[in-house]
Structure formats: structure tokens, C-alpha cells
Amino acid sequence: MKSVKVQFLVVDCPSLYNCIIDTTTIADLFAVSSAIHLKMKYYTKDGQVATVNGDIAAARRCFEAATKNLHTVVTPKKKKVEQ
């Protein structure tokens, strides 16, 4: 088991994911993730395999909310620049 320092950014926005981890960090941690199963497995300090389980109901609610108005595209109005 090893520790890996990871720099991360906290963003306040709606997302289907609670956490986004890049592939190099997953590889450094010897972790295996499955987006389909909403799971990630990794080794603990004592060598056991731990599993992080996602919340499928929350993921579905977020997906439905995100795709609810896909037929409508809203573009922000540009501000006029005074010269």
C-alpha cells in the first residue's frame, strides 16, 4: 500500500459524479473503477480490497435533471462593449 498526494479542485456545479479522478491517479493507487457499475476498488493499508459504491438512484436523478431540457438551447446574451 502506498500513499499518493493528489492536487484537486472543488467545483460548485451540478454533475453526474461526486468525484472525478484522472486515470493516472487511479493507476498510481492501483485502483480499478467501473462507471457502469458505479464502483471503484482499491487496496487498503492492510492489503485488503476496499470498494467504493456509487448511489445509482442519485445518479439517475441527476441524469434526468440534466437531460430534461435538452431540446432547448439557451445561449447567454452578449454585453455590448461601449467605446
Coordinates of N, CA and C in Angstrom, one line a residue:
M1 N 0.8 -1.2 0.0 CA 0.0 0.0 0.0 C 0.9 1.2 0.0
K2 N 0.5 2.2 -0.8 CA 1.3 3.4 -0.8 C 0.3 4.6 -0.8
S3 N 0.8 5.7 -0.3 CA 0.1 7.0 -0.3 C 0.4 7.8 -1.5
V4 N -0.6 8.5 -2.1 CA -0.3 9.3 -3.2 C -0.9 10.7 -2.9
K5 N -0.1 11.7 -3.1 CA -0.6 13.1 -3.0 C -1.3 13.5 -4.3
V6 N -2.5 14.0 -4.2 CA -3.2 14.4 -5.3 C -3.7 15.9 -5.2
Q7 N -3.4 16.7 -6.2 CA -4.0 18.0 -6.2 C -5.3 18.0 -6.8
F8 N -6.3 18.6 -6.2 CA -7.7 18.6 -6.7 C -8.3 19.9 -6.6
L9 N -9.4 20.1 -7.3 CA -10.2 21.3 -7.4 C -11.6 21.0 -7.0
V10 N -12.2 21.8 -6.2 CA -13.6 21.7 -5.8 C -14.4 22.7 -6.6
V11 N -15.4 22.2 -7.3 CA -16.2 23.0 -8.2 C -17.7 22.9 -7.7
D12 N -18.3 24.0 -7.6 CA -19.7 24.1 -7.2 C -20.6 24.1 -8.5
C13 N -20.9 22.9 -9.0 CA -21.8 22.8 -10.2 C -22.5 21.4 -10.2
P14 N -23.6 21.3 -10.8 CA -24.3 20.0 -10.9 C -23.5 19.1 -11.7
S15 N -23.4 17.8 -11.3 CA -22.7 16.8 -12.1 C -23.3 15.5 -11.8
L16 N -23.1 14.6 -12.7 CA -23.5 13.2 -12.5 C -22.5 12.5 -11.6
Y17 N -21.4 13.0 -11.3 CA -20.4 12.4 -10.5 C -20.1 13.2 -9.2
N18 N -19.8 12.5 -8.1 CA -19.4 13.1 -6.9 C -17.9 13.5 -6.9
C19 N -17.2 12.7 -7.7 CA -15.7 12.9 -7.7 C -15.2 12.5 -9.1
I20 N -14.3 13.2 -9.6 CA -13.7 12.9 -10.9 C -12.2 12.7 -10.6
I21 N -11.7 11.5 -10.8 CA -10.3 11.1 -10.6 C -9.7 10.8 -12.0
D22 N -8.6 11.4 -12.3 CA -7.9 11.1 -13.6 C -7.3 9.7 -13.6
T23 N -7.1 9.2 -14.8 CA -6.6 7.9 -14.9 C -5.2 7.6 -14.3
T24 N -4.4 8.7 -14.4 CA -3.0 8.5 -13.8 C -3.1 8.3 -12.3
T25 N -4.0 9.0 -11.6 CA -4.2 8.8 -10.2 C -4.7 7.4 -9.9
I26 N -5.7 7.0 -10.6 CA -6.2 5.7 -10.5 C -5.1 4.6 -10.6
A27 N -4.3 4.8 -11.6 CA -3.2 3.9 -11.9 C -2.2 3.9 -10.7
D28 N -1.9 5.1 -10.2 CA -0.9 5.3 -9.1 C -1.4 4.6 -7.9
L29 N -2.8 4.5 -7.7 CA -3.4 3.9 -6.5 C -3.6 2.4 -6.7
F30 N -3.3 1.9 -7.9 CA -3.6 0.5 -8.3 C -5.1 0.3 -8.1
A31 N -5.9 1.3 -8.4 CA -7.4 1.1 -8.2 C -8.0 0.7 -9.6
V32 N -9.2 0.2 -9.5 CA -9.9 -0.2 -10.7 C -11.3 0.4 -10.5
S33 N -11.7 1.2 -11.6 CA -13.1 1.8 -11.5 C -13.9 1.3 -12.6
S34 N -15.2 1.3 -12.3 CA -16.2 0.8 -13.3 C -17.4 1.9 -13.3
A35 N -17.5 2.7 -14.4 CA -18.5 3.7 -14.4 C -19.9 3.0 -14.6
I36 N -19.9 1.9 -15.3 CA -21.2 1.1 -15.5 C -21.7 0.6 -14.1
H37 N -20.9 0.1 -13.3 CA -21.3 -0.4 -12.0 C -21.2 0.6 -10.9
L38 N -20.8 1.8 -11.2 CA -20.6 2.9 -10.1 C -19.8 2.4 -8.9
K39 N -18.7 1.7 -9.2 CA -17.8 1.2 -8.2 C -16.4 1.5 -8.5
M40 N -15.6 1.5 -7.4 CA -14.1 1.6 -7.5 C -13.5 0.7 -6.4
K41 N -12.6 -0.1 -6.8 CA -11.9 -1.0 -5.9 C -10.5 -0.6 -5.8
Y42 N -9.9 -0.6 -4.5 CA -8.5 -0.2 -4.3 C -8.0 -1.0 -3.1
Y43 N -6.7 -1.0 -2.9 CA -6.1 -1.7 -1.7 C -6.0 -0.7 -0.5
T44 N -6.4 -1.3 0.6 CA -6.2 -0.5 1.9 C -4.8 -0.7 2.4
K45 N -4.5 0.0 3.5 CA -3.2 -0.1 4.2 C -2.8 -1.5 4.6
D46 N -3.8 -2.3 5.0 CA -3.5 -3.7 5.4 C -3.6 -4.7 4.3
G47 N -3.7 -4.2 3.1 CA -3.6 -5.1 1.9 C -5.0 -5.7 1.5
Q48 N -6.0 -5.3 2.2 CA -7.4 -5.8 1.8 C -7.9 -5.0 0.6
V49 N -8.9 -5.5 -0.1 CA -9.5 -4.8 -1.2 C -10.8 -4.1 -0.6
A50 N -10.8 -2.8 -0.8 CA -12.0 -2.0 -0.4 C -12.8 -1.6 -1.6
T51 N -14.1 -1.4 -1.5 CA -14.9 -1.0 -2.6 C -15.7 0.3 -2.2
V52 N -15.6 1.2 -3.1 CA -16.5 2.5 -3.0 C -17.6 2.3 -4.0
N53 N -18.9 2.3 -3.4 CA -20.1 2.1 -4.2 C -20.7 3.5 -4.4
G54 N -21.2 3.7 -5.7 CA -21.9 4.9 -6.1 C -23.4 4.7 -5.7
D55 N -24.1 5.8 -5.8 CA -25.5 5.8 -5.5 C -26.3 5.9 -6.8
I56 N -26.8 4.7 -7.3 CA -27.4 4.7 -8.6 C -28.7 5.5 -8.6
A57 N -29.4 5.6 -7.6 CA -30.7 6.4 -7.5 C -30.3 7.9 -7.7
A58 N -29.3 8.4 -7.0 CA -28.8 9.8 -7.1 C -28.3 10.0 -8.5
A59 N -27.6 9.1 -9.1 CA -27.0 9.3 -10.5 C -28.2 9.4 -11.5
R60 N -29.2 8.6 -11.3 CA -30.4 8.6 -12.2 C -31.1 9.9 -12.1
R61 N -31.3 10.4 -10.9 CA -32.0 11.7 -10.7 C -31.2 12.8 -11.3
C62 N -29.9 12.8 -11.1 CA -29.0 13.9 -11.7 C -29.1 13.8 -13.2
F63 N -29.0 12.6 -13.8 CA -29.0 12.4 -15.2 C -30.4 12.9 -15.8
E64 N -31.5 12.6 -15.1 CA -32.8 13.0 -15.6 C -32.9 14.5 -15.5
A65 N -32.4 15.1 -14.5 CA -32.4 16.6 -14.4 C -31.6 17.3 -15.4
A66 N -30.4 16.7 -15.7 CA -29.5 17.2 -16.7 C -30.0 17.1 -18.1
T67 N -30.8 16.1 -18.4 CA -31.3 15.8 -19.8 C -32.7 16.3 -20.0
K68 N -33.3 16.9 -19.0 CA -34.7 17.3 -19.0 C -35.0 18.3 -20.1
N69 N -34.1 19.2 -20.3 CA -34.4 20.3 -21.3 C -33.4 20.3 -22.4
L70 N -33.0 19.1 -22.9 CA -32.0 19.0 -24.0 C -32.5 19.6 -25.3
H71 N -33.8 19.6 -25.5 CA -34.4 20.1 -26.7 C -34.3 21.7 -26.8
T72 N -34.0 22.3 -25.7 CA -33.9 23.8 -25.6 C -32.5 24.2 -25.4
V73 N -32.0 25.0 -26.2 CA -30.6 25.5 -26.1 C -30.7 27.0 -25.7
V74 N -30.1 27.3 -24.5 CA -30.1 28.7 -24.0 C -28.7 29.2 -24.2
T75 N -28.6 30.3 -24.9 CA -27.3 31.0 -25.1 C -27.3 32.3 -24.3
P76 N -26.2 32.6 -23.6 CA -26.2 33.9 -22.9 C -26.1 35.0 -23.8
K77 N -26.8 36.1 -23.4 CA -26.7 37.3 -24.2 C -25.4 38.0 -24.1
K78 N -24.8 38.5 -25.2 CA -23.6 39.2 -25.1 C -23.8 40.6 -24.7
K79 N -22.9 41.1 -23.8 CA -23.0 42.5 -23.4 C -22.3 43.4 -24.5
K80 N -23.0 44.5 -24.7 CA -22.4 45.5 -25.7 C -21.2 46.2 -25.0
V81 N -20.2 46.3 -25.8 CA -19.0 47.0 -25.3 C -19.1 48.4 -25.8
E82 N -19.0 49.3 -24.8 CA -19.0 50.8 -25.1 C -17.6 51.2 -25.4
Q83 N -17.5 52.0 -26.5 CA -16.2 52.5 -26.9 C -16.0 54.0 -26.6

